[in-house]
Amino acid sequence: MAVIRDIIPAFELYQPGSVDDALKLLDRHGADALVLAGGLDSMDWLKDRLKRPKVVVDLGQIKELRGVREANGGLEIGAMTPLTEVVRHPVVREKFS
């Protein structure tokens, strides 16, 4: 049976606004940092103390990682684009529905 804890250990939270800022934070904090990119399972890892980062870098505010764009005869889907945004995109609906 898994041990369930209610309190997540303390950490510093950063929410950079650009990829460049995120890379600088990760370079500065190295192995002490955990990248948060969506994923509710990360919260469970923190609560159950399976991961104990000193720093969490949340990529959710980086606009350049979101969106669906036509590029080079295909689609470019940003890493932080919610699936609902992908399936609602007109080109996706037209070509892949």
XYZ file of N, CA and C in Angstrom:
291
model
N 0.846 -1.185 0.000
C 0.000 0.000 0.000
C 0.887 1.242 0.000
N 0.554 2.191 -0.838
C 1.343 3.419 -0.961
C 1.121 4.324 0.247
N 2.183 4.981 0.636
C 2.090 5.970 1.707
C 1.622 7.277 1.071
N 0.565 7.851 1.604
C 0.033 9.101 1.063
C 0.303 10.218 2.061
N 0.896 11.290 1.557
C 1.186 12.439 2.406
C 0.388 13.626 1.874
N 0.004 14.521 2.760
C -0.814 15.672 2.371
C -0.003 16.924 2.072
N 1.246 16.962 2.477
C 2.029 18.184 2.346
C 3.181 17.955 1.374
N 3.266 18.819 0.379
C 4.378 18.772 -0.571
C 5.551 19.512 0.066
N 6.741 18.915 0.056
C 7.906 19.623 0.598
C 8.137 20.948 -0.136
N 8.683 21.920 0.565
C 8.890 23.264 0.015
C 9.869 23.256 -1.158
N 9.609 24.130 -2.125
C 10.508 24.339 -3.256
C 10.275 25.745 -3.789
N 11.246 26.248 -4.539
C 11.089 27.538 -5.210
C 10.402 27.285 -6.544
N 9.398 28.085 -6.866
C 8.670 27.949 -8.122
C 9.016 29.108 -9.042
N 9.423 28.767 -10.269
C 9.686 29.774 -11.291
C 8.742 29.523 -12.455
N 8.207 30.605 -13.027
C 7.325 30.521 -14.186
C 7.859 31.467 -15.259
N 8.892 31.040 -15.968
C 9.508 31.917 -16.963
C 8.555 32.219 -18.110
N 8.789 33.352 -18.764
C 7.939 33.768 -19.865
C 8.512 33.455 -21.235
N 9.725 32.891 -21.278
C 10.333 32.559 -22.569
C 11.186 31.304 -22.426
N 11.445 30.679 -23.559
C 12.313 29.497 -23.568
C 13.702 29.883 -23.080
N 14.190 31.036 -23.511
C 15.516 31.493 -23.103
C 15.607 31.637 -21.586
N 14.582 32.234 -20.968
C 14.573 32.378 -19.507
C 14.532 31.015 -18.819
N 13.759 30.083 -19.366
C 13.677 28.737 -18.787
C 15.033 28.045 -18.856
N 15.710 28.166 -19.990
C 17.026 27.539 -20.136
C 18.040 28.128 -19.163
N 17.964 29.434 -18.935
C 18.868 30.074 -17.971
C 18.618 29.538 -16.560
N 17.342 29.385 -16.195
C 17.009 28.846 -14.873
C 17.515 27.412 -14.725
N 17.313 26.603 -15.748
C 17.756 25.210 -15.692
C 19.273 25.116 -15.649
N 19.947 26.004 -16.357
C 21.403 26.031 -16.319
C 21.896 26.419 -14.925
N 21.223 27.388 -14.316
C 21.620 27.868 -12.987
C 21.383 26.816 -11.901
N 20.266 26.090 -11.978
C 19.890 25.179 -10.893
C 20.233 23.716 -11.165
N 20.529 23.368 -12.395
C 20.980 22.021 -12.734
C 20.077 20.916 -12.219
N 20.686 19.930 -11.577
C 19.965 18.739 -11.108
C 18.994 19.035 -9.968
N 19.070 20.222 -9.373
C 18.137 20.588 -8.300
C 16.774 21.009 -8.845
N 16.658 21.130 -10.181
C 15.422 21.629 -10.798
C 14.590 20.500 -11.390
N 13.275 20.675 -11.313
C 12.311 19.791 -11.962
C 11.525 20.645 -12.946
N 11.414 20.180 -14.182
C 10.632 20.899 -15.189
C 9.194 20.423 -15.101
N 8.283 21.368 -14.983
C 6.854 21.070 -14.938
C 6.247 21.520 -16.262
N 5.689 20.558 -16.987
C 5.118 20.856 -18.304
C 3.756 20.196 -18.391
N 2.800 20.730 -17.635
C 1.490 20.085 -17.543
C 1.590 18.972 -16.513
N 1.100 17.818 -16.849
C 1.320 16.609 -16.068
C 0.945 16.655 -14.601
N -0.273 16.264 -14.294
C -0.690 16.209 -12.891
C 0.067 15.152 -12.107
N 0.639 14.162 -12.801
C 1.382 13.124 -12.093
C 2.585 13.701 -11.358
N 3.097 14.841 -11.820
C 4.219 15.484 -11.132
C 3.843 15.866 -9.709
N 2.610 16.312 -9.506
C 2.166 16.676 -8.158
C 2.163 15.452 -7.241
N 1.766 14.309 -7.772
C 1.802 13.082 -6.968
C 3.232 12.721 -6.599
N 4.158 12.865 -7.553
C 5.559 12.573 -7.257
C 6.062 13.466 -6.135
N 5.657 14.736 -6.153
C 6.096 15.664 -5.112
C 5.459 15.315 -3.766
N 4.150 15.044 -3.776
C 3.459 14.716 -2.525
C 3.992 13.434 -1.901
N 4.265 12.435 -2.733
C 4.764 11.158 -2.224
C 6.274 11.164 -2.026
N 6.888 12.308 -2.269
C 8.318 12.521 -2.082
C 9.184 11.609 -2.962
N 8.626 11.213 -4.107
C 9.408 10.441 -5.069
C 10.393 11.355 -5.793
N 10.054 12.623 -5.860
C 10.943 13.657 -6.392
C 11.012 14.740 -5.327
N 12.213 15.248 -5.070
C 12.414 16.286 -4.060
C 13.232 17.442 -4.636
N 12.673 18.149 -5.601
C 13.437 19.248 -6.195
C 13.510 20.446 -5.253
N 14.580 21.188 -5.378
C 14.676 22.450 -4.650
C 13.992 23.554 -5.454
N 13.909 23.331 -6.779
C 13.364 24.325 -7.703
C 12.434 23.624 -8.690
N 11.282 24.245 -8.974
C 10.386 23.765 -10.024
C 10.270 24.875 -11.067
N 10.526 24.514 -12.326
C 10.419 25.460 -13.436
C 9.181 25.068 -14.240
N 8.131 25.881 -14.119
C 6.849 25.632 -14.783
C 6.861 26.297 -16.161
N 6.720 25.495 -17.213
C 6.775 26.015 -18.582
C 5.432 26.526 -19.093
N 4.411 26.504 -18.263
C 3.056 26.837 -18.682
C 2.839 28.253 -19.185
N 3.703 29.186 -18.841
C 3.528 30.586 -19.256
C 4.293 30.939 -20.527
N 4.973 29.976 -21.122
C 5.800 30.265 -22.296
C 4.948 30.141 -23.556
N 4.522 31.278 -24.066
C 3.609 31.306 -25.219
C 4.223 30.677 -26.469
N 5.537 30.793 -26.644
C 6.170 30.257 -27.858
C 6.149 28.727 -27.898
N 5.779 28.077 -26.799
C 5.666 26.617 -26.771
C 4.239 26.142 -27.016
N 3.334 27.079 -27.282
C 1.920 26.733 -27.498
C 1.497 27.083 -28.912
N 0.507 26.347 -29.387
C -0.105 26.690 -30.659
C 0.074 25.626 -31.722
N -0.772 25.745 -32.740
C -0.733 24.868 -33.906
C -0.537 25.771 -35.115
N 0.510 25.490 -35.897
C 0.824 26.318 -37.059
C 1.130 25.434 -38.263
N 0.733 25.913 -39.426
C 1.129 25.228 -40.657
C 2.569 25.625 -40.963
N 3.401 24.618 -41.262
C 4.811 24.884 -41.537
C 5.387 23.786 -42.423
N 6.103 24.183 -43.459
C 6.805 23.238 -44.342
C 5.913 22.108 -44.844
N 4.700 22.439 -45.226
C 3.789 21.434 -45.758
C 3.170 20.521 -44.715
N 3.363 20.825 -43.455
C 2.790 20.016 -42.379
C 2.296 20.904 -41.262
N 2.186 20.345 -40.081
C 1.754 21.095 -38.903
C 2.853 21.096 -37.859
N 3.001 22.222 -37.215
C 3.915 22.345 -36.088
C 3.050 22.511 -34.852
N 3.169 21.586 -33.911
C 2.368 21.620 -32.685
C 3.310 21.883 -31.525
N 3.092 22.997 -30.841
C 3.942 23.361 -29.719
C 3.847 22.359 -28.577
N 4.947 22.169 -27.882
C 5.039 21.170 -26.813
C 4.048 21.400 -25.675
N 3.641 22.638 -25.443
C 2.729 22.949 -24.342
C 1.299 23.195 -24.828
N 0.985 22.751 -26.029
C -0.348 22.949 -26.592
C -1.310 21.909 -26.040
N -2.394 22.332 -25.397
C -3.378 21.362 -24.898
C -3.999 20.576 -26.060
N -4.291 19.319 -25.823
C -4.881 18.477 -26.865
C -6.202 19.039 -27.376
N -6.973 19.684 -26.507
C -8.241 20.270 -26.962
C -8.003 21.349 -28.012
N -6.922 22.108 -27.869
C -6.588 23.129 -28.866
C -6.184 22.474 -30.190
N -5.480 21.358 -30.114
C -5.073 20.641 -31.331
C -6.300 20.138 -32.083
N -7.200 19.451 -31.403
C -8.357 18.857 -32.091
C -9.344 19.912 -32.588
N -9.309 21.107 -32.029
C -10.208 22.178 -32.475
C -9.616 23.033 -33.594
N -8.347 22.837 -33.892
C -7.705 23.647 -34.930
C -8.330 23.322 -36.288
N -8.672 24.351 -37.091
C -9.361 24.120 -38.363
C -8.630 23.161 -39.315
N -7.320 23.271 -39.418
C -6.573 22.394 -40.326
C -6.608 20.952 -39.830
N -6.497 20.758 -38.542
C -6.570 19.404 -37.975
C -7.946 18.814 -38.253
N -8.979 19.603 -38.040
C -10.349 19.117 -38.273
C -10.573 18.785 -39.751
N -10.033 19.625 -40.619
C -10.229 19.428 -42.057
C -9.476 18.200 -42.579
N -8.232 18.035 -42.171
C -7.394 16.986 -42.757
C -7.358 15.674 -41.978
N -7.703 15.709 -40.693
C -7.504 14.522 -39.867
C -8.751 14.040 -39.141
N -9.914 14.628 -39.417
C -11.142 14.197 -38.737
C -11.854 13.127 -39.534
